[in-house]
Every structure is written in structure tokens, then in C-alpha cells.
Coordinates of C-alpha atoms and ligand atoms in Angstrom, one line a residue:
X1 CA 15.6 -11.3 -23.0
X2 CA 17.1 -11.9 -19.4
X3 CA 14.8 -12.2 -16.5
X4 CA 16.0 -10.1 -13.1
X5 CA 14.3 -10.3 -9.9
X6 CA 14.7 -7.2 -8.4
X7 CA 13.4 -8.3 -4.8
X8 CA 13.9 -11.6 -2.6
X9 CA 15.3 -12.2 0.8
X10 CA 17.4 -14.8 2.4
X11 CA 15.2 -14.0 5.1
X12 CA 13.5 -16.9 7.4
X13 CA 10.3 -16.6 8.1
X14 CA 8.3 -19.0 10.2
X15 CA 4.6 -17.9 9.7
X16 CA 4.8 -19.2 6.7
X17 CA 7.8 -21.4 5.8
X18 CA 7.0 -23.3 9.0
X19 CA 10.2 -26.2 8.4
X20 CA 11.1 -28.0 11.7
X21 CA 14.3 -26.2 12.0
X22 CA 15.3 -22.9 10.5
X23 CA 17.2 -23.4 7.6
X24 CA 20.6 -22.2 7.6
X25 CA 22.0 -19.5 5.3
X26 CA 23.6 -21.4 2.8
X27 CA 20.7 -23.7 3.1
X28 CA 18.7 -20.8 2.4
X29 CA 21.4 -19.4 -0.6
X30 CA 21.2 -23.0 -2.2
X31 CA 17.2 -22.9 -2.4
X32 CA 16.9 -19.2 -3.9
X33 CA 19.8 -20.7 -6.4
X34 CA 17.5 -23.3 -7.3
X35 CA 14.6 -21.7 -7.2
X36 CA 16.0 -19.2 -10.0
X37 CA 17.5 -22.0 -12.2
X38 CA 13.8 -23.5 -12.2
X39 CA 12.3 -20.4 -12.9
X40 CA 14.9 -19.2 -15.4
X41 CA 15.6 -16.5 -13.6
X42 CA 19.0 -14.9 -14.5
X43 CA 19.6 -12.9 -11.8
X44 CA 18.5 -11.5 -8.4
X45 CA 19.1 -8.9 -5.9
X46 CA 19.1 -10.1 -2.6
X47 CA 17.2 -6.9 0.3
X48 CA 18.6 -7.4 3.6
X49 CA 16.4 -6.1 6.4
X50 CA 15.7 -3.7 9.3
X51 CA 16.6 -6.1 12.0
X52 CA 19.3 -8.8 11.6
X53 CA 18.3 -12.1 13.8
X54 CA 18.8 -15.7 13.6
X55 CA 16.6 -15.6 10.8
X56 CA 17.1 -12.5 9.6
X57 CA 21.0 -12.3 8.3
X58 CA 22.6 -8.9 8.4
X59 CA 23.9 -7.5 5.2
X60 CA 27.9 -8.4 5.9
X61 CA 26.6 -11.8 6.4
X62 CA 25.2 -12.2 2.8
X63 CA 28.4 -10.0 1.4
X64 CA 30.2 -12.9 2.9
X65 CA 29.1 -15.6 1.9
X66 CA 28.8 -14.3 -1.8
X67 CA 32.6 -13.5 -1.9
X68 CA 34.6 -15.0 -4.7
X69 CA 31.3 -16.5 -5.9
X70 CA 30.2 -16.1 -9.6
X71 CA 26.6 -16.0 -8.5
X72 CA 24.1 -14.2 -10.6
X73 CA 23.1 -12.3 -7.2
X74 CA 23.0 -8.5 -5.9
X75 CA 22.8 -7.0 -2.9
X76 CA 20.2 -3.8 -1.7
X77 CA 21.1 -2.9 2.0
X78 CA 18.4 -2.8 4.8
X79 CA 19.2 0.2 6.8
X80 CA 17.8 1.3 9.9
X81 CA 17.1 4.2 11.6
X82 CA 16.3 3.5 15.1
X83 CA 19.5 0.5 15.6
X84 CA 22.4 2.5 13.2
X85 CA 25.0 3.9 14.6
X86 CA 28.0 6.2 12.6
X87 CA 29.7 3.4 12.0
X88 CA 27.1 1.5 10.4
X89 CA 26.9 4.4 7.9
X90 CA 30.2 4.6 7.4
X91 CA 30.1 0.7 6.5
X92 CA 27.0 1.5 3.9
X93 CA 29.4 4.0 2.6
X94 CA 32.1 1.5 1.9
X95 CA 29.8 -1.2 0.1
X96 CA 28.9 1.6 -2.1
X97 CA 32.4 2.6 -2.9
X98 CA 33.7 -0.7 -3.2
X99 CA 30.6 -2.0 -5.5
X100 CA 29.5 -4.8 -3.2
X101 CA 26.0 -3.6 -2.6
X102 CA 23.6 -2.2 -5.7
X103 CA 21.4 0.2 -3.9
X104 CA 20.0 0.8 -0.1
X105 CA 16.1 0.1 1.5
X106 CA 14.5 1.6 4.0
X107 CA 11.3 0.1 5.8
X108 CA 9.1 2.9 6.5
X109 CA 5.7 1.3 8.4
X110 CA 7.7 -0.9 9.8
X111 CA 10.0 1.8 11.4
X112 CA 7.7 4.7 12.4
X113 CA 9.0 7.4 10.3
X114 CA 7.6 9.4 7.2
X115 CA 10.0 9.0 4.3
X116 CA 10.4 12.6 4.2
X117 CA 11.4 12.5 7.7
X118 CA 15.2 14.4 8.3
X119 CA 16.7 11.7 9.6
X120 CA 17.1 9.9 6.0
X121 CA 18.2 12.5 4.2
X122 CA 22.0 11.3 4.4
X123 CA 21.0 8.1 3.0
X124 CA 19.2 10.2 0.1
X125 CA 21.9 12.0 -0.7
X126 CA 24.3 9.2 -0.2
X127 CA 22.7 7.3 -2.9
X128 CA 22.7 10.5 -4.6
X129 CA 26.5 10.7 -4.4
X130 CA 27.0 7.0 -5.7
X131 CA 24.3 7.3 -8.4
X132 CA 22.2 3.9 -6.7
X133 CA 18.9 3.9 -6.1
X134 CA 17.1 3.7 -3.0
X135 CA 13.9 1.4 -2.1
X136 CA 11.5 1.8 0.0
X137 CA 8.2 -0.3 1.4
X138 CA 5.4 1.3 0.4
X139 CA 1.9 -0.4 1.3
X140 CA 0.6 -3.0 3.7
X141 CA 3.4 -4.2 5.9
X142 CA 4.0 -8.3 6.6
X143 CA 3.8 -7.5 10.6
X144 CA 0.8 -6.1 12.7
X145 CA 3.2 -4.2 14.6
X146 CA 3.8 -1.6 11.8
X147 CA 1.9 1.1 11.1
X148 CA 1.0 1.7 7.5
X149 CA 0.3 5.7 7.6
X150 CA 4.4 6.2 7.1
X151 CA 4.2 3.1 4.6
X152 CA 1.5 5.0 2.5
X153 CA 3.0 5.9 -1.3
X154 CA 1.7 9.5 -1.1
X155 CA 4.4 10.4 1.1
X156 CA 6.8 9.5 -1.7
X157 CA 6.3 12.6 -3.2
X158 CA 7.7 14.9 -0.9
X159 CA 11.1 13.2 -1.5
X160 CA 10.9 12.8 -5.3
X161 CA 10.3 16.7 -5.3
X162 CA 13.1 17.7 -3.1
X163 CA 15.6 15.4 -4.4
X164 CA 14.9 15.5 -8.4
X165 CA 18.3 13.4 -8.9
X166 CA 17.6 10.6 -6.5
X167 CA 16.3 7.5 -7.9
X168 CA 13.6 6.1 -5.7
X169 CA 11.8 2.4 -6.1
X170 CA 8.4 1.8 -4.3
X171 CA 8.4 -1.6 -3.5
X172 CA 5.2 -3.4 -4.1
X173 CA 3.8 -0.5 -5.7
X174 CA 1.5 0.3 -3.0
X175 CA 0.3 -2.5 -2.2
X176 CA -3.1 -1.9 -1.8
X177 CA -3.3 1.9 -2.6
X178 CA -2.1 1.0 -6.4
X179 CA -4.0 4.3 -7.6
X180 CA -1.5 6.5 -5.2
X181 CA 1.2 4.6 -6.3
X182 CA 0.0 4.9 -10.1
X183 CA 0.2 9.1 -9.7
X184 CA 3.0 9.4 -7.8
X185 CA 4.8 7.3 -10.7
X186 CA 3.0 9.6 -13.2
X187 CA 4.2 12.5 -11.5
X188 CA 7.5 12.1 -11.1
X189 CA 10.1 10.5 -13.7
X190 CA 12.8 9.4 -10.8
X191 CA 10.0 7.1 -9.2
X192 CA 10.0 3.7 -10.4
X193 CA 7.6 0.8 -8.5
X194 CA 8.5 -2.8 -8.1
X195 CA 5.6 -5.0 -8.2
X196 CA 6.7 -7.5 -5.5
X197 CA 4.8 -9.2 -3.0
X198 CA 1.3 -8.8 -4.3
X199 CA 0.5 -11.8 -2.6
X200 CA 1.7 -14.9 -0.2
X201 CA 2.2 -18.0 -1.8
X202 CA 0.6 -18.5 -5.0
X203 CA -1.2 -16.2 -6.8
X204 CA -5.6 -17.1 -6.4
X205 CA -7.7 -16.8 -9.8
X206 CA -8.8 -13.7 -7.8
X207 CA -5.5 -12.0 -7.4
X208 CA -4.4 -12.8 -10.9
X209 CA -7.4 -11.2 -12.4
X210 CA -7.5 -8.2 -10.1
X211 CA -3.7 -7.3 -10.1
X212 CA -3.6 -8.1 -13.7
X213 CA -6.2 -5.2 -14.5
X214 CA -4.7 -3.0 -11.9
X215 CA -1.3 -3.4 -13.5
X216 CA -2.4 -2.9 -16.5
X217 CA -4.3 0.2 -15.6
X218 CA -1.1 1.8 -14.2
X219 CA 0.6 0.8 -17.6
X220 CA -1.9 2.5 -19.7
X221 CA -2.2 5.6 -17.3
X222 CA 2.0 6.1 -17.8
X223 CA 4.0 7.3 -20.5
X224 CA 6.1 4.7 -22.4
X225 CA 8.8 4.1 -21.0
X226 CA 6.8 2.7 -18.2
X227 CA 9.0 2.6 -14.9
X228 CA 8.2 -0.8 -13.6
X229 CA 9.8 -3.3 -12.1
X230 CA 10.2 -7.1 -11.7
X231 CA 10.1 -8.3 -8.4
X232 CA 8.6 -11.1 -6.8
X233 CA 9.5 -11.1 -2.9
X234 CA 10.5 -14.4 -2.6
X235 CA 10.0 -16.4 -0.3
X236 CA 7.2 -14.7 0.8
X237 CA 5.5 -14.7 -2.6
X238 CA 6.3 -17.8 -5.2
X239 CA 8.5 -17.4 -7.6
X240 CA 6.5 -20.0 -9.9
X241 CA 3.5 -18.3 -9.3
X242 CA 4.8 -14.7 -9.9
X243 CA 6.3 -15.4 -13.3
X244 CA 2.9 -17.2 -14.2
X245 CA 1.1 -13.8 -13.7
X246 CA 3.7 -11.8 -15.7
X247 CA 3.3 -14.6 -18.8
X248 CA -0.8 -13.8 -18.3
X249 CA -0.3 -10.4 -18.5
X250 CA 0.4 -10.2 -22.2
X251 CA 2.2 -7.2 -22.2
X252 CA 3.7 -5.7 -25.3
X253 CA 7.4 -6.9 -26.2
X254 CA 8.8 -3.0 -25.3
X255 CA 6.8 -3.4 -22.2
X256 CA 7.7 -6.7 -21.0
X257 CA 11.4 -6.0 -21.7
X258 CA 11.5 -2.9 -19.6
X259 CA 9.5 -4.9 -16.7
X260 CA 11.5 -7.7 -16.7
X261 CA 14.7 -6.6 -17.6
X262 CA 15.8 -3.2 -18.7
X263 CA 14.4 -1.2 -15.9
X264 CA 16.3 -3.1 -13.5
X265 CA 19.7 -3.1 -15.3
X266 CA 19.4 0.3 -15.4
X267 CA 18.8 1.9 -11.9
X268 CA 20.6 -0.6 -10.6
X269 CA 23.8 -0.6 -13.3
X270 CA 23.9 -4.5 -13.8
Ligands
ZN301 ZN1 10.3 -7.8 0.5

């Protein structure tokens, strides 16, 4: 069975990847390629962000450079709310129809709104309209300057009730309010959670014991088909690392294959 990796970045980011010079983007393209082949990934979709900056590219940037390319590689579209203007929505729009991105994230927490907030609704019902899904951060947030009350999973509720067609992801399912995240997803059958960015780096004895019994929990809690997802956030978390803790998970063949594989080529339409 395939592997996808529903979540990386071609992001830079120097608290932690602390090279002597940032990398450039196809510096940074050739490493995630790598970095799959090693970890027999098969294929990955790329999240752009909130903010595009030198180390931060924007999402024409990475639809760019994967023109004409035969990569195995996807794209999800950061979208802001504070920085957008018409046009940028317009652009979204035109990914979508064209096919060159698979889906569209929002970064509640780190943009101080409440996912249920008005001002996203067009991006709701525009991934309505092209059947994609749309992701969004739930839990802790990788900058101090966020604030984690409009990154909290019980807020997706409100939006999974008032648009039953939409499909929503929580990223890092909740990261750490995995209980939340574990209802929300029993609640509501157009939720799904990616289990990205559990941790930074490598995963500690620690973490893989106490993620591997909360995951676990949240799989016996749900009905079969479970609605998780693969992800590891690289290169914030290792990819190495992240497969690893899958492997030590010893989950089920149906349950593995949905993880790591069918989940993902389903919302997304791989
Ligand atoms: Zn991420």
C-alpha cells in the first residue's frame, strides 16, 4: 500500500533548521524529494502558508516551480484573511478550476479569528463548489504570537454543522486537546484529523508512548472507517521519526490503510 503525506512545507524555518544560509527553494524542493525517497514516501502535499517571505514561498511560487514536473507532490493553499485581497480569491478560484491546487488551509490561532467567523465562509463554500477539502490548524500554534483560543478544535463544530457537505481536516488533531478533537470527529462524519506535527524533531520514548495510546484511544472511540490522516509536518517534525511511530503503532491492516493511504486519496481525489 502507497504511503501519502498529507502535510509538509517548503517552508524555512530558522528556530530550528538553523543552516548558515537559508536554503533556497529548489534547495528546499530537492531535500523534501529525498527525504520522501528515503522514507518511501509516495507522495506528498505540499501547505503553503499565511504569510509569504523569504522563507516562506507563496503558493504561485511552489505552482511554479512544479510545472511540467512529474513529481509525486500536491498542493493545499494557505489563505489569509487579514493580507487577501479579491484578486487573491479570484486566483484560489482559478487553481481550483484548473486542478493545480488539491484543497485550501486556513491558520486560525495564528490569525485571530474563530473558524466559524463570517469572513470564511466564501472559502467554505468555495471548497464546497469544487468538492476539496479544507484544512485548518487546530491546537498549539509554532509561534508565541498566536493565540490558541481560535485554534481550539471545539470551534470546529459550528462549521461542520452549518455546512454538512464541506469536508474539513483538523490538522494535528488538536494538538494537545486530542479528547476535543476525538468528539468532534465522532460527531461529525465530514471531519477528518491529520495527525501532523505531534512533535519537533524526533519523536522522545515519551511522545511515542503517550501519542501512541492517545491515538489509539481516538481509534477505538470511532466508528470504522476511522477518518484519520497521515501527516507528518515536515520539516518541523522528522519524517524518519514520524513513520517509526506509525510502524509502532500496530494498527490493523483496514486501519493502517485508511491512515496512510486511502483517507487521503479520497478527500483529496489523488
Ligand atoms: Zn504544518
Amino acid at each position: 500500500m502507497p504511503i501519502i503525506d498529507c502535510h509538509v512545507h517548503l517552508n524555512y524555518y530558522s528556530n530550528i533548521q538553523k543552516t548558515k544560509r537559508i536554503p533556497s527553494l529548489k534547495d528546499r524542493l530537492i531535500e523534501l524529494l529525498e527525504t520522501m525517497s528515503n522514507n518511501k514516501i509516495d507522495y506528498s502535499l505540499i501547505l503553503t502558508s499565511y504569510k509569504f517571505d523569504s522563507e516562506r514561498p507563496s503558493t504561485s511560487q511552489i505552482i511554479d516551480i512544479l510545472k511540467n514536473k512529474d513529481y509525486k507532490l500536491g498542493i493545499v493553499a494557505g489563505f489569509t484573511i487579514d493580507n487577501h485581497n479579491d484578486e487573491d480569491f479570484r486566483k484560489c478560484r482559478d487553481w481550483l478550476k484548473d486542478g493545480l491546487i488539491k484543497g485550501i488551509k486556513l491558520y486560525c490561532g495564528y490569525e485571530y479569528y474563530y473558524p466559524y467567523d463570517k469572513k470564511y465562509q466564501r472559502i467554505y463554500d468555495l471548497c464546497i463548489e469544487y468538492k476539496v477539502p479544507v484544512m485548518l490548524h487546530t491546537g498549539d500554534t509554532f509561534s508565541p504570537t498566536s493565540k490558541v483560543r481560535f485554534a481550539h478544535p471545539l470551534n470546529i463544530d459550528d462549521i461542520a454543522v452549518d455546512n454538512p457537505e464541506l469536508i474539513i481536516i483538523m490538522c494535528h488533531i488538536g494538538n494537545p486537546w486530542l479528547l476535543d478533537c476525538q468528539e468532534i470527529l465522532y460527531k461529525n462524519k465530514n471531519v477528518y484529523a491529520d495527525i501532523s506535527g505531534l512533535v519537533i524533531g524526533n519523536f522522545t520514548l515519551y511522545a511515542q508512548r503517550y501519542y501512541s495510546y492517545k491515538i489509539k484511544e481516538i481509534l477505538s472511540y470511532l466508528e470504522m472507517p476511522h477518518r484519520l490522516l497521515y501527516g507528518s509536518d515536515w520539516p518541523i517534525s522528522n519524517m524518519k521519526s514520524y513513520i517509526k511511530f506509525v510502524d509502532k503503532l500496530k494498527l490493523t491492516k483496514q486501519s493502517h490503510d485508511l491512515l496512510l493511504f486511502k483517507n487521503s486519496s479520497n478527500v483529496f481525489r489523488l
